[in-house]
Amino acid sequence: MSPVPKRTAAAVAACALLLAGCSSSADDDPYGLQDPGVLHAATQTSQPPFAYGDPSGKPVGFVIDLTDEIAKRLRVRVEYQATSVTSSLAGLTSHQYDLAAAGLGVTPERQKTVSFTKPLFWSTTAVLTTTKTTATQLTAFGGHKVGVVTGSAQEPFVPAKMPGANPVSFPTANAAISQLLNGNIDAFVVGGPDAEHFLGQYPALRVATTEPVDHPTAMAVAKDHQALLTAVDEQLGAMVADGTYARLYRKYFTTAPLPQLLSAWPALNAQFAGGGR
């Protein structure tokens, strides 16, 4: 048998090292993250109780706690970047972020560009006004200025459900609340849990009316991040099963899960038996 030329042997060895390196890389990063071992998560700082900033600006909230626990179980580190809803979803498609960690409504339009996790929550839509007003119907806001957050799931609500109302867009919920309290807008459309949080902060606010929604609240990943999506969903399922989800839910919400969420996660039925928290 002829000896293998040194140059050929070196090439074979180099290929073997390259293949080994590729295998090692895949083992080190099974979730396809932008940086192995680091989960780059876009979030928000004015979406209580899902994701908001503490006095120091650090992200906190229900979705943040869930994300931190998921990362712990996946043995990766989370780095949060506060941004808008629109920018967080665009950042997924451009691979700037691995995960959009906020309370995102799973709408058909958004599903065209990103993939959503299994449901984290099932919400309502609330119309916030001040205690100076007595409106209790969606039809009472014709000709009035109604605030919405740009890119939010509530943005289409005003033209679809509030005939004659004049929508005014804001970059964040905090900005809209400020203008509502100052009398520059007449109402603000926001998710039900967010509204409850703002009611606790500002006694001058009230809920004029609420409406059910036809979609869950979830986190999102890029369309081509199936491995990460599967891993996140698996950990959410494990957290539901072992009671971690219920513990975090009770930390942030005062009402029992809606039937739609219980249907999505049947194990929660026993944990919230009787409709209690």
XYZ file of N, CA and C in Angstrom:
831
model
N 0.854 -1.195 0.000
C 0.000 0.000 0.000
C 0.885 1.239 0.000
N 0.620 2.188 -0.889
C 1.462 3.368 -1.016
C 1.244 4.290 0.173
N 2.311 4.930 0.667
C 2.172 5.871 1.779
C 1.393 7.096 1.331
N 0.634 7.714 2.269
C -0.131 8.915 1.968
C 0.810 10.104 1.913
N 0.823 10.867 0.830
C 1.688 12.039 0.752
C 1.451 12.979 1.924
N 2.555 13.629 2.362
C 2.449 14.493 3.536
C 1.417 15.601 3.329
N 1.390 16.174 2.115
C 0.455 17.265 1.858
C -0.984 16.775 1.952
N -1.242 15.556 1.406
C -2.592 14.983 1.478
C -2.961 14.667 2.914
N -2.025 14.092 3.646
C -2.272 13.762 5.057
C -2.611 15.024 5.842
N -1.895 16.120 5.561
C -2.149 17.375 6.262
C -3.536 17.904 5.945
N -3.916 17.755 4.656
C -5.237 18.230 4.250
C -6.333 17.438 4.940
N -6.138 16.107 5.013
C -7.109 15.250 5.698
C -7.228 15.646 7.156
N -6.073 15.876 7.779
C -6.076 16.262 9.194
C -6.795 17.592 9.397
N -6.564 18.531 8.469
C -7.214 19.839 8.575
C -8.721 19.711 8.452
N -9.158 18.873 7.506
C -10.602 18.654 7.331
C -11.212 18.036 8.578
N -10.473 17.083 9.160
C -10.968 16.421 10.365
C -11.123 17.422 11.500
N -10.135 18.321 11.633
C -10.218 19.340 12.673
C -11.381 20.288 12.421
N -11.590 20.627 11.148
C -12.683 21.514 10.799
C -14.025 20.888 11.126
N -14.178 19.615 10.769
C -15.431 18.920 11.070
C -15.644 18.805 12.565
N -14.585 18.518 13.291
C -14.693 18.418 14.749
C -15.100 19.756 15.340
N -14.527 20.832 14.781
C -14.873 22.157 15.268
C -16.326 22.484 15.012
N -16.822 22.121 13.834
C -18.231 22.357 13.518
C -19.128 21.599 14.464
N -18.765 20.338 14.746
C -19.557 19.518 15.661
C -19.563 20.122 17.045
N -18.377 20.589 17.489
C -18.286 21.185 18.816
C -19.125 22.440 18.901
N -19.096 23.259 17.803
C -19.868 24.492 17.788
C -21.351 24.208 17.908
N -21.833 23.187 17.178
C -23.253 22.820 17.240
C -23.623 22.346 18.636
N -22.708 21.610 19.270
C -22.979 21.132 20.617
C -23.026 22.290 21.605
N -22.156 23.288 21.382
C -22.100 24.430 22.282
C -23.280 25.375 22.087
N -23.888 25.375 20.922
C -24.975 26.296 20.611
C -26.134 25.553 19.946
N -26.847 24.730 20.711
C -27.933 23.938 20.121
C -29.161 24.765 19.741
N -29.207 26.048 20.175
C -30.403 26.853 19.947
C -30.233 27.875 18.818
N -29.072 27.904 18.181
C -28.850 28.819 17.076
C -28.840 30.279 17.484
N -28.278 30.584 18.653
C -28.249 31.955 19.152
C -27.235 32.801 18.381
N -27.440 34.115 18.427
C -26.499 35.014 17.760
C -25.094 34.857 18.344
N -25.026 34.727 19.657
C -23.777 34.461 20.364
C -23.992 33.231 21.228
N -23.247 32.156 21.009
C -23.440 30.938 21.812
C -23.411 31.239 23.307
N -24.422 30.747 24.001
C -24.490 30.926 25.449
C -25.128 32.220 25.901
N -25.500 33.094 24.941
C -26.111 34.381 25.283
C -27.434 34.534 24.533
N -28.509 34.772 25.270
C -29.827 34.992 24.684
C -30.062 36.496 24.601
N -29.965 37.050 23.403
C -30.205 38.481 23.204
C -31.714 38.705 23.092
N -32.270 39.399 24.079
C -33.720 39.551 24.155
C -34.120 41.018 24.067
N -34.968 41.338 23.121
C -35.560 42.669 23.043
C -36.735 42.718 24.000
N -36.884 43.810 24.716
C -37.991 43.920 25.654
C -38.489 45.358 25.688
N -39.386 45.646 26.607
C -39.940 46.985 26.760
C -39.829 47.416 28.222
N -39.909 48.715 28.441
C -39.832 49.218 29.811
C -41.084 49.984 30.225
N -42.157 49.866 29.426
C -43.410 50.541 29.800
C -44.615 49.679 29.445
N -44.491 48.385 29.699
C -45.604 47.475 29.437
C -45.892 46.653 30.699
N -46.252 47.326 31.784
C -46.548 46.584 33.015
C -47.840 45.801 32.869
N -47.978 44.640 33.488
C -46.985 43.977 34.341
C -46.090 42.995 33.569
N -46.146 43.016 32.235
C -45.380 42.047 31.440
C -43.895 42.383 31.392
N -43.578 43.626 31.063
C -42.183 44.049 30.964
C -42.106 45.554 31.185
N -41.410 45.950 32.236
C -41.282 47.380 32.530
C -39.988 47.609 33.293
N -39.619 48.869 33.467
C -38.364 49.177 34.128
C -38.557 49.465 35.602
N -37.645 48.950 36.434
C -37.670 49.300 37.849
C -37.065 50.697 38.006
N -36.986 51.239 39.237
C -36.458 52.604 39.394
C -35.075 52.813 38.792
N -34.288 51.749 38.680
C -32.954 51.878 38.100
C -32.955 51.684 36.585
N -34.135 51.326 36.030
C -34.232 51.079 34.598
C -34.072 49.624 34.211
N -33.786 48.770 35.174
C -33.621 47.337 34.895
C -34.953 46.714 34.507
N -34.996 45.899 33.436
C -36.255 45.261 33.045
C -36.755 44.291 34.124
N -38.026 44.401 34.453
C -38.684 43.493 35.387
C -40.069 43.187 34.838
N -40.752 42.226 35.440
C -42.110 41.914 35.035
C -42.332 40.430 34.819
N -43.571 40.089 34.510
C -43.977 38.696 34.345
C -43.188 37.998 33.247
N -43.103 38.609 32.067
C -42.385 37.976 30.953
C -40.879 37.949 31.230
N -40.378 38.951 31.915
C -38.957 38.967 32.270
C -38.640 37.813 33.214
N -39.492 37.597 34.209
C -39.286 36.476 35.135
C -39.341 35.137 34.399
N -40.294 35.015 33.484
C -40.388 33.782 32.698
C -39.129 33.579 31.861
N -38.681 34.649 31.221
C -37.493 34.558 30.367
C -36.260 34.207 31.182
N -36.102 34.833 32.342
C -34.953 34.533 33.211
C -34.950 33.065 33.614
N -36.127 32.536 33.938
C -36.217 31.131 34.352
C -35.942 30.193 33.180
N -36.455 30.541 32.009
C -36.186 29.736 30.813
C -34.689 29.708 30.526
N -34.053 30.873 30.576
C -32.614 30.956 30.310
C -31.825 30.127 31.322
N -32.237 30.181 32.570
C -31.571 29.388 33.613
C -31.654 27.902 33.295
N -32.822 27.467 32.866
C -33.013 26.047 32.564
C -32.294 25.629 31.275
N -32.125 26.567 30.362
C -31.390 26.277 29.130
C -29.888 26.482 29.300
N -29.512 26.993 30.466
C -28.105 27.251 30.792
C -27.469 28.255 29.841
N -28.215 29.339 29.609
C -27.685 30.460 28.835
C -27.907 31.736 29.642
N -27.201 32.784 29.263
C -27.307 34.082 29.924
C -28.175 35.004 29.077
N -28.989 35.834 29.729
C -29.861 36.759 29.002
C -29.259 38.157 29.014
N -29.272 38.799 27.872
C -28.942 40.217 27.769
C -30.149 40.929 27.169
N -30.739 41.848 27.961
C -31.939 42.556 27.517
C -31.591 43.884 26.845
N -32.375 44.211 25.837
C -32.264 45.505 25.170
C -33.656 46.106 25.087
N -33.865 47.240 25.753
C -35.170 47.895 25.728
C -35.378 48.596 24.397
N -36.522 48.348 23.791
C -36.833 48.962 22.503
C -38.347 48.973 22.321
N -38.816 49.412 21.184
C -40.248 49.445 20.912
C -40.726 48.103 20.377
N -42.044 47.921 20.350
C -42.620 46.692 19.796
C -42.206 46.529 18.334
N -42.347 47.597 17.557
C -42.011 47.536 16.139
C -40.550 47.176 15.920
N -39.664 47.806 16.689
C -38.231 47.551 16.528
C -37.849 46.156 16.992
N -38.515 45.659 18.024
C -38.185 44.319 18.517
C -38.550 43.259 17.495
N -39.689 43.408 16.838
C -40.094 42.428 15.826
C -39.215 42.536 14.584
N -38.879 43.764 14.189
C -37.977 43.942 13.053
C -36.594 43.392 13.377
N -36.185 43.528 14.639
C -34.882 43.029 15.067
C -34.777 41.523 15.046
N -35.904 40.842 15.173
C -35.884 39.381 15.055
C -35.593 38.977 13.614
N -36.274 39.606 12.683
C -36.102 39.218 11.282
C -34.710 39.574 10.759
N -34.086 40.605 11.335
C -32.725 40.974 10.922
C -31.663 40.277 11.767
N -32.108 39.409 12.672
C -31.216 38.647 13.550
C -30.388 39.538 14.481
N -30.964 40.671 14.829
C -30.355 41.517 15.855
C -30.643 40.945 17.238
N -31.822 40.325 17.388
C -32.239 39.717 18.650
C -32.597 38.248 18.425
N -32.481 37.465 19.498
C -32.918 36.069 19.455
C -34.376 35.929 19.860
N -34.814 36.796 20.781
C -36.138 36.653 21.380
C -36.738 38.025 21.623
N -38.045 38.165 21.370
C -38.785 39.362 21.769
C -39.505 39.006 23.064
N -38.952 39.480 24.182
C -39.436 39.100 25.511
C -40.332 40.202 26.067
N -41.582 40.188 25.627
C -42.581 41.135 26.103
C -43.946 40.485 25.909
N -44.989 41.169 26.315
C -46.327 40.639 26.119
C -46.830 41.017 24.740
N -46.632 40.152 23.762
C -46.977 40.447 22.376
C -48.264 39.735 21.971
N -49.189 40.489 21.417
C -50.395 39.870 20.891
C -50.078 39.069 19.642
N -50.586 37.851 19.590
C -50.313 36.965 18.445
C -51.338 37.262 17.361
N -51.033 38.223 16.511
C -51.955 38.631 15.460
C -51.556 37.995 14.125
N -52.503 37.805 13.218
C -52.181 37.228 11.906
C -51.120 38.028 11.158
N -51.157 39.344 11.268
C -50.181 40.179 10.567
C -48.776 39.911 11.083
N -48.622 39.797 12.389
C -47.307 39.532 12.968
C -46.822 38.120 12.651
N -47.751 37.191 12.545
C -47.370 35.810 12.255
C -46.784 35.643 10.850
N -46.958 36.640 9.999
C -46.366 36.578 8.666
C -44.848 36.729 8.717
N -44.325 37.390 9.768
C -42.898 37.704 9.802
C -42.132 37.047 10.944
N -42.815 36.640 12.030
C -42.125 36.013 13.161
C -42.916 34.792 13.630
N -42.271 33.983 14.447
C -42.935 32.818 15.050
C -43.157 33.086 16.534
N -44.294 32.661 17.047
C -44.639 32.917 18.443
C -44.528 31.658 19.297
N -44.194 31.876 20.546
C -44.189 30.783 21.508
C -45.622 30.376 21.826
N -45.759 29.334 22.599
C -47.079 28.970 23.111
C -47.587 30.094 24.016
N -48.891 30.183 24.258
C -49.452 31.321 24.994
C -48.855 31.495 26.392
N -48.590 32.764 26.734
C -48.170 33.123 28.084
C -49.342 33.676 28.886
N -50.318 34.216 28.173
C -51.425 34.920 28.832
C -52.550 35.076 27.823
N -53.760 35.275 28.325
C -54.889 35.643 27.467
C -55.507 36.881 28.071
N -55.572 37.940 27.308
C -55.852 39.262 27.857
C -57.212 39.803 27.445
N -57.437 41.045 27.806
C -58.574 41.838 27.345
C -58.017 43.165 26.838
N -58.854 43.924 26.158
C -58.487 45.277 25.750
C -59.280 46.256 26.598
N -58.580 47.242 27.167
C -59.231 48.226 28.033
C -59.109 49.621 27.445
N -60.148 50.419 27.656
C -60.124 51.827 27.273
C -60.010 52.645 28.553
N -58.850 53.242 28.751
C -58.612 54.070 29.939
C -59.024 55.507 29.673
N -59.697 56.115 30.652
C -59.997 57.542 30.617
C -59.677 58.099 32.007
N -59.974 59.362 32.222
C -59.808 59.934 33.556
C -61.154 59.916 34.280
N -61.096 60.131 35.561
C -62.324 60.126 36.371
C -63.218 61.326 36.071
N -62.739 62.258 35.265
C -63.555 63.410 34.884
C -64.604 63.047 33.838
N -64.430 61.895 33.202
C -65.360 61.484 32.155
C -66.274 60.377 32.669
N -67.406 60.201 32.005
C -68.382 59.179 32.414
C -68.645 58.165 31.308
N -67.856 58.172 30.246
C -68.081 57.281 29.099
C -67.974 55.823 29.522
N -68.886 55.003 29.019
C -68.868 53.567 29.310
C -69.054 52.720 28.055
N -69.127 53.361 26.896
C -69.341 52.651 25.646
C -68.281 53.056 24.629
N -67.927 52.126 23.746
C -66.957 52.429 22.708
C -67.463 53.518 21.757
N -68.771 53.617 21.622
C -69.358 54.598 20.714
C -69.338 56.013 21.286
N -68.886 56.155 22.528
C -68.903 57.471 23.172
C -67.697 58.331 22.814
N -66.775 57.800 21.986
C -65.527 58.511 21.735
C -65.430 59.106 20.336
N -66.550 59.195 19.635
C -66.553 59.828 18.326
C -66.086 61.276 18.423
N -65.125 61.662 17.592
C -64.599 63.017 17.624
C -63.569 63.265 18.694
N -63.262 62.273 19.509
C -62.298 62.422 20.600
C -60.943 61.806 20.223
N -59.884 62.298 20.873
C -58.541 61.793 20.644
C -58.302 60.564 21.522
N -57.916 59.471 20.880
C -57.701 58.205 21.609
C -56.283 57.723 21.341
N -55.504 57.554 22.403
C -54.113 57.150 22.267
C -53.926 55.662 22.088
N -52.920 55.297 21.321
C -52.498 53.907 21.143
C -50.978 53.903 21.029
N -50.371 52.776 21.365
C -48.927 52.634 21.202
C -48.646 52.148 19.788
N -47.722 52.803 19.120
C -47.367 52.435 17.748
C -46.900 50.984 17.672
N -47.487 50.225 16.777
C -47.100 48.838 16.587
C -47.731 47.860 17.557
N -48.545 48.348 18.486
C -49.166 47.458 19.475
C -50.332 46.701 18.859
N -50.741 45.627 19.546
C -51.893 44.855 19.083
C -53.178 45.661 19.191
N -53.167 46.707 20.022
C -54.358 47.542 20.208
C -54.487 48.623 19.135
N -53.440 48.826 18.335
C -53.454 49.922 17.361
C -54.639 49.834 16.390
N -55.002 48.641 15.871
C -56.155 48.580 14.958
C -57.502 48.710 15.669
N -57.490 48.657 17.004
C -58.734 48.640 17.765
C -59.532 49.929 17.568
N -58.843 51.060 17.554
C -59.555 52.343 17.472
C -60.367 52.463 16.181
N -59.766 52.304 14.999
C -60.586 52.418 13.788
C -61.619 51.304 13.651
N -61.322 50.139 14.215
C -62.237 49.003 14.047
C -63.408 49.025 15.035
N -63.163 49.523 16.242
C -64.164 49.386 17.310
C -64.712 50.701 17.860
N -64.043 51.834 17.550
C -64.442 53.108 18.152
C -64.786 54.094 17.030
N -65.982 54.005 16.497
C -66.368 54.811 15.331
C -66.221 56.310 15.579
N -65.528 56.962 14.631
C -65.387 58.412 14.708
C -64.275 58.903 15.601
N -63.616 58.005 16.324
C -62.530 58.423 17.212
C -61.294 58.785 16.393
N -60.476 59.665 16.923
C -59.256 60.100 16.241
C -58.043 59.477 16.928
N -57.427 58.465 16.319
C -56.278 57.807 16.956
C -55.045 58.697 17.005
N -54.342 58.640 18.129
C -53.095 59.384 18.302
C -52.032 58.377 18.732
N -50.957 58.270 17.979
C -49.932 57.255 18.247
C -48.856 57.783 19.193
N -48.394 56.876 20.070
C -47.326 57.188 21.017
C -46.277 56.082 20.968
N -45.013 56.428 21.261
C -43.965 55.402 21.226
C -44.043 54.416 22.384
N -44.575 54.869 23.531
C -44.669 54.012 24.713
C -45.977 54.261 25.443
N -46.350 53.319 26.293
C -47.556 53.486 27.113
C -47.391 54.625 28.107
N -46.187 54.772 28.654
C -45.955 55.843 29.624
C -46.201 57.212 29.005
N -45.783 57.375 27.753
C -46.005 58.644 27.068
C -47.496 58.908 26.885
N -48.244 57.867 26.534
C -49.687 58.018 26.350
C -50.381 58.339 27.670
N -50.000 57.664 28.734
C -50.591 57.921 30.052
C -50.345 59.356 30.485
N -49.141 59.855 30.243
C -48.808 61.237 30.601
C -49.734 62.219 29.887
N -49.958 61.986 28.603
C -50.822 62.879 27.829
C -52.285 62.738 28.226
N -52.685 61.550 28.630
C -54.055 61.345 29.111
C -54.275 62.117 30.413
N -53.338 62.024 31.323
C -53.455 62.728 32.603
C -53.416 64.240 32.415
N -52.687 64.693 31.404
C -52.586 66.131 31.129
C -53.763 66.673 30.332
N -54.662 65.783 29.895
C -55.837 66.213 29.162
C -55.610 66.435 27.683
N -54.467 66.003 27.165
C -54.179 66.196 25.744
C -54.800 65.126 24.855
N -55.170 63.992 25.435
C -55.976 62.985 24.749
C -57.124 62.618 25.681
N -58.159 61.996 25.127
C -59.363 61.713 25.910
C -59.429 60.277 26.420
N -58.638 59.377 25.801
C -58.647 57.973 26.211
C -57.365 57.313 25.722
N -57.098 56.151 26.270
C -55.920 55.383 25.870
C -56.317 53.918 25.825
N -56.102 53.269 24.676
C -56.444 51.861 24.506
C -55.216 51.015 24.796
N -55.365 50.055 25.716
C -54.219 49.279 26.191
C -54.712 47.910 26.650
N -53.782 46.972 26.830
C -54.156 45.656 27.336
C -54.722 45.736 28.748
N -55.632 44.835 29.059
C -56.288 44.843 30.370
C -55.338 44.821 31.560
N -54.351 43.903 31.593
C -53.411 43.877 32.726
C -52.595 45.167 32.844
N -52.213 45.750 31.705
C -51.502 47.022 31.726
C -52.377 48.096 32.358
N -53.660 48.092 31.986
C -54.596 49.069 32.540
C -54.695 48.928 34.055
N -54.769 47.695 34.554
C -54.848 47.472 35.997
C -53.633 48.052 36.709
N -52.474 47.882 36.114
C -51.254 48.425 36.697
C -51.313 49.951 36.760
N -51.747 50.592 35.681
C -51.804 52.053 35.656
C -52.871 52.578 36.620
N -53.961 51.850 36.794
C -54.984 52.255 37.762
C -54.410 52.282 39.176
N -53.545 51.320 39.468
C -52.910 51.291 40.780
C -51.943 52.439 40.989
N -51.376 52.937 39.908
C -50.423 54.048 39.994
C -51.090 55.414 40.031
N -52.191 55.544 39.300
C -52.798 56.867 39.109
C -54.292 56.827 39.458
N -54.659 57.308 40.639
C -56.075 57.301 41.044
C -56.981 58.130 40.141
N -56.402 59.022 39.340
C -57.213 59.865 38.461
C -57.682 59.128 37.214
N -57.269 57.862 37.057
C -57.671 57.085 35.886
C -58.812 56.133 36.218
N -59.558 55.781 35.180
C -60.612 54.785 35.308
C -60.715 54.011 34.007
N -61.329 52.821 34.062
C -61.592 52.033 32.860
C -62.993 52.342 32.375
N -63.080 52.862 31.163
C -64.394 53.174 30.604
C -65.116 51.902 30.180
N -64.373 50.992 29.535
C -64.960 49.732 29.072
C -63.846 48.754 28.709
N -64.171 47.490 28.684
C -63.215 46.470 28.270
C -63.853 45.576 27.216
N -62.999 44.967 26.408
C -63.447 44.070 25.348
C -62.580 42.816 25.353
N -63.150 41.644 25.071
C -62.325 40.435 24.957
C -61.449 40.501 23.712
N -60.366 39.753 23.720
C -59.512 39.669 22.527
C -59.605 38.265 21.948
N -59.238 38.143 20.670
C -59.345 36.852 19.992
C -57.995 36.192 19.780
N -56.978 36.631 20.534
C -55.642 36.057 20.352
C -54.901 36.023 21.690
N -53.957 35.110 21.826
C -53.174 35.044 23.056
C -52.043 36.064 23.069
N -51.394 36.148 24.223
C -50.180 36.943 24.395
C -49.008 35.979 24.491
N -47.904 36.282 23.802
C -46.771 35.357 23.772
C -45.476 36.126 23.548
N -44.358 35.397 23.497
C -43.076 35.940 23.057
C -42.860 35.509 21.609
N -41.813 36.050 20.985
C -41.589 35.741 19.574
C -40.116 35.488 19.282
N -39.877 34.706 18.217
C -38.530 34.457 17.707
C -38.579 34.609 16.186
N -37.403 34.622 15.570
C -37.341 34.697 14.110
C -37.909 33.426 13.491
N -38.395 33.540 12.283
C -38.998 32.400 11.601
C -38.033 31.224 11.461
N -36.732 31.523 11.333
C -35.761 30.444 11.132
C -35.075 29.994 12.417
N -35.657 30.327 13.564
C -35.098 29.909 14.848
C -35.958 28.823 15.492
N -36.237 27.779 14.734
C -37.113 26.722 15.214
C -36.544 26.013 16.436
N -35.227 25.826 16.473
C -34.617 25.138 17.615
C -34.832 25.922 18.900
N -34.694 27.249 18.814
C -34.921 28.085 19.997
C -36.391 28.073 20.385
N -37.275 28.176 19.403
C -38.714 28.154 19.685
C -39.107 26.866 20.385
N -38.615 25.742 19.882
C -38.926 24.445 20.501
C -38.417 24.382 21.932
N -37.199 24.874 22.147
C -36.608 24.844 23.489
C -37.395 25.717 24.463
N -37.796 26.911 24.027
C -38.564 27.813 24.892
C -39.914 27.205 25.229
N -40.591 26.664 24.224
C -41.897 26.040 24.468
C -41.780 24.844 25.420
N -40.726 24.064 25.274
C -40.534 22.925 26.173
C -40.362 23.389 27.610
N -39.607 24.460 27.808
C -39.394 24.961 29.162
C -40.651 25.612 29.725
N -41.432 26.266 28.889
C -42.715 26.795 29.350
C -43.616 25.659 29.831
N -43.641 24.570 29.056
C -44.429 23.412 29.453
C -43.962 22.830 30.775
N -42.643 22.776 30.963
C -42.099 22.253 32.219
C -42.453 23.170 33.386
N -42.459 24.474 33.155
C -42.795 25.437 34.209
C -44.274 25.367 34.581
N -45.111 25.113 33.585
C -46.529 24.900 33.883
C -46.697 23.637 34.723
N -46.010 22.587 34.328
C -46.157 21.294 35.010
C -45.665 21.329 36.446
N -44.567 22.045 36.704
C -43.995 22.007 38.064
C -44.480 23.150 38.959
N -45.396 23.976 38.455
C -45.984 25.029 39.287
C -45.264 26.368 39.226
N -44.136 26.446 38.517
C -43.390 27.707 38.438
C -44.204 28.782 37.727
N -44.867 28.399 36.639
C -45.679 29.378 35.911
C -46.768 29.947 36.818
N -47.493 29.081 37.534
C -48.578 29.541 38.402
C -48.051 30.477 39.482
N -46.879 30.171 40.034
C -46.293 31.031 41.079
C -46.002 32.412 40.511
N -45.425 32.486 39.320
C -45.113 33.780 38.721
C -46.386 34.513 38.303
N -47.374 33.776 37.826
C -48.656 34.385 37.461
C -49.263 35.092 38.674
N -49.291 34.407 39.788
C -49.883 34.982 41.002
C -49.097 36.188 41.519
N -47.843 36.253 41.175
C -47.003 37.385 41.584
C -47.449 38.672 40.904
N -47.969 38.564 39.682
C -48.249 39.760 38.893
C -49.719 40.025 38.598
N -50.573 39.015 38.704
C -51.967 39.200 38.300
C -52.920 38.931 39.455
N -53.991 39.706 39.512
C -54.958 39.586 40.605
C -56.178 38.759 40.219
N -56.328 38.446 38.950
C -57.471 37.654 38.501
C -57.009 36.292 37.975
N -57.900 35.332 38.014
C -57.576 33.985 37.541
C -57.404 33.980 36.025
N -56.670 33.018 35.484
C -56.509 32.918 34.024
C -57.851 32.766 33.322
N -57.956 33.360 32.151
C -59.169 33.210 31.362
C -59.260 31.783 30.807
N -60.472 31.336 30.475
C -60.654 29.962 29.983
C -59.772 29.607 28.786
N -59.502 30.576 27.931
C -58.684 30.286 26.749
C -57.262 29.860 27.134
N -56.714 30.482 28.173
C -55.373 30.116 28.619
C -55.394 28.743 29.281
N -56.436 28.471 30.055
C -56.566 27.157 30.686
C -56.715 26.059 29.639
N -57.365 26.384 28.541
C -57.495 25.411 27.456
C -56.151 25.156 26.792
N -55.327 26.203 26.671
C -54.010 26.044 26.060
C -53.071 25.240 26.944
N -53.228 25.378 28.261
C -52.383 24.668 29.240
C -53.292 23.950 30.234
N -53.812 22.779 29.903
C -54.765 22.079 30.765
C -54.274 21.848 32.195
N -52.961 21.712 32.383
C -52.427 21.472 33.728
C -52.740 22.621 34.681
N -53.000 23.819 34.132
C -53.303 24.975 34.985
C -54.672 24.867 35.631
N -55.562 24.040 35.087
C -56.906 23.931 35.641
C -56.876 23.515 37.103
N -56.062 22.528 37.434
C -55.970 22.079 38.825
C -55.284 23.116 39.706
N -54.324 23.854 39.129
C -53.574 24.828 39.913
C -54.373 26.083 40.204
N -55.395 26.338 39.374
C -56.279 27.484 39.596
C -57.718 26.985 39.767
N -57.896 25.874 40.431
C -59.209 25.262 40.608
C -60.156 26.238 41.318
N -61.385 26.268 40.848
C -62.378 27.119 41.470
C -62.311 28.553 41.015
N -61.413 28.846 40.049
C -61.315 30.219 39.548
C -60.494 31.136 40.422
N -59.904 30.613 41.484
C -59.105 31.466 42.371
C -57.713 31.667 41.844
N -57.021 32.621 42.468
C -55.660 32.904 42.088
C -54.739 31.829 42.620
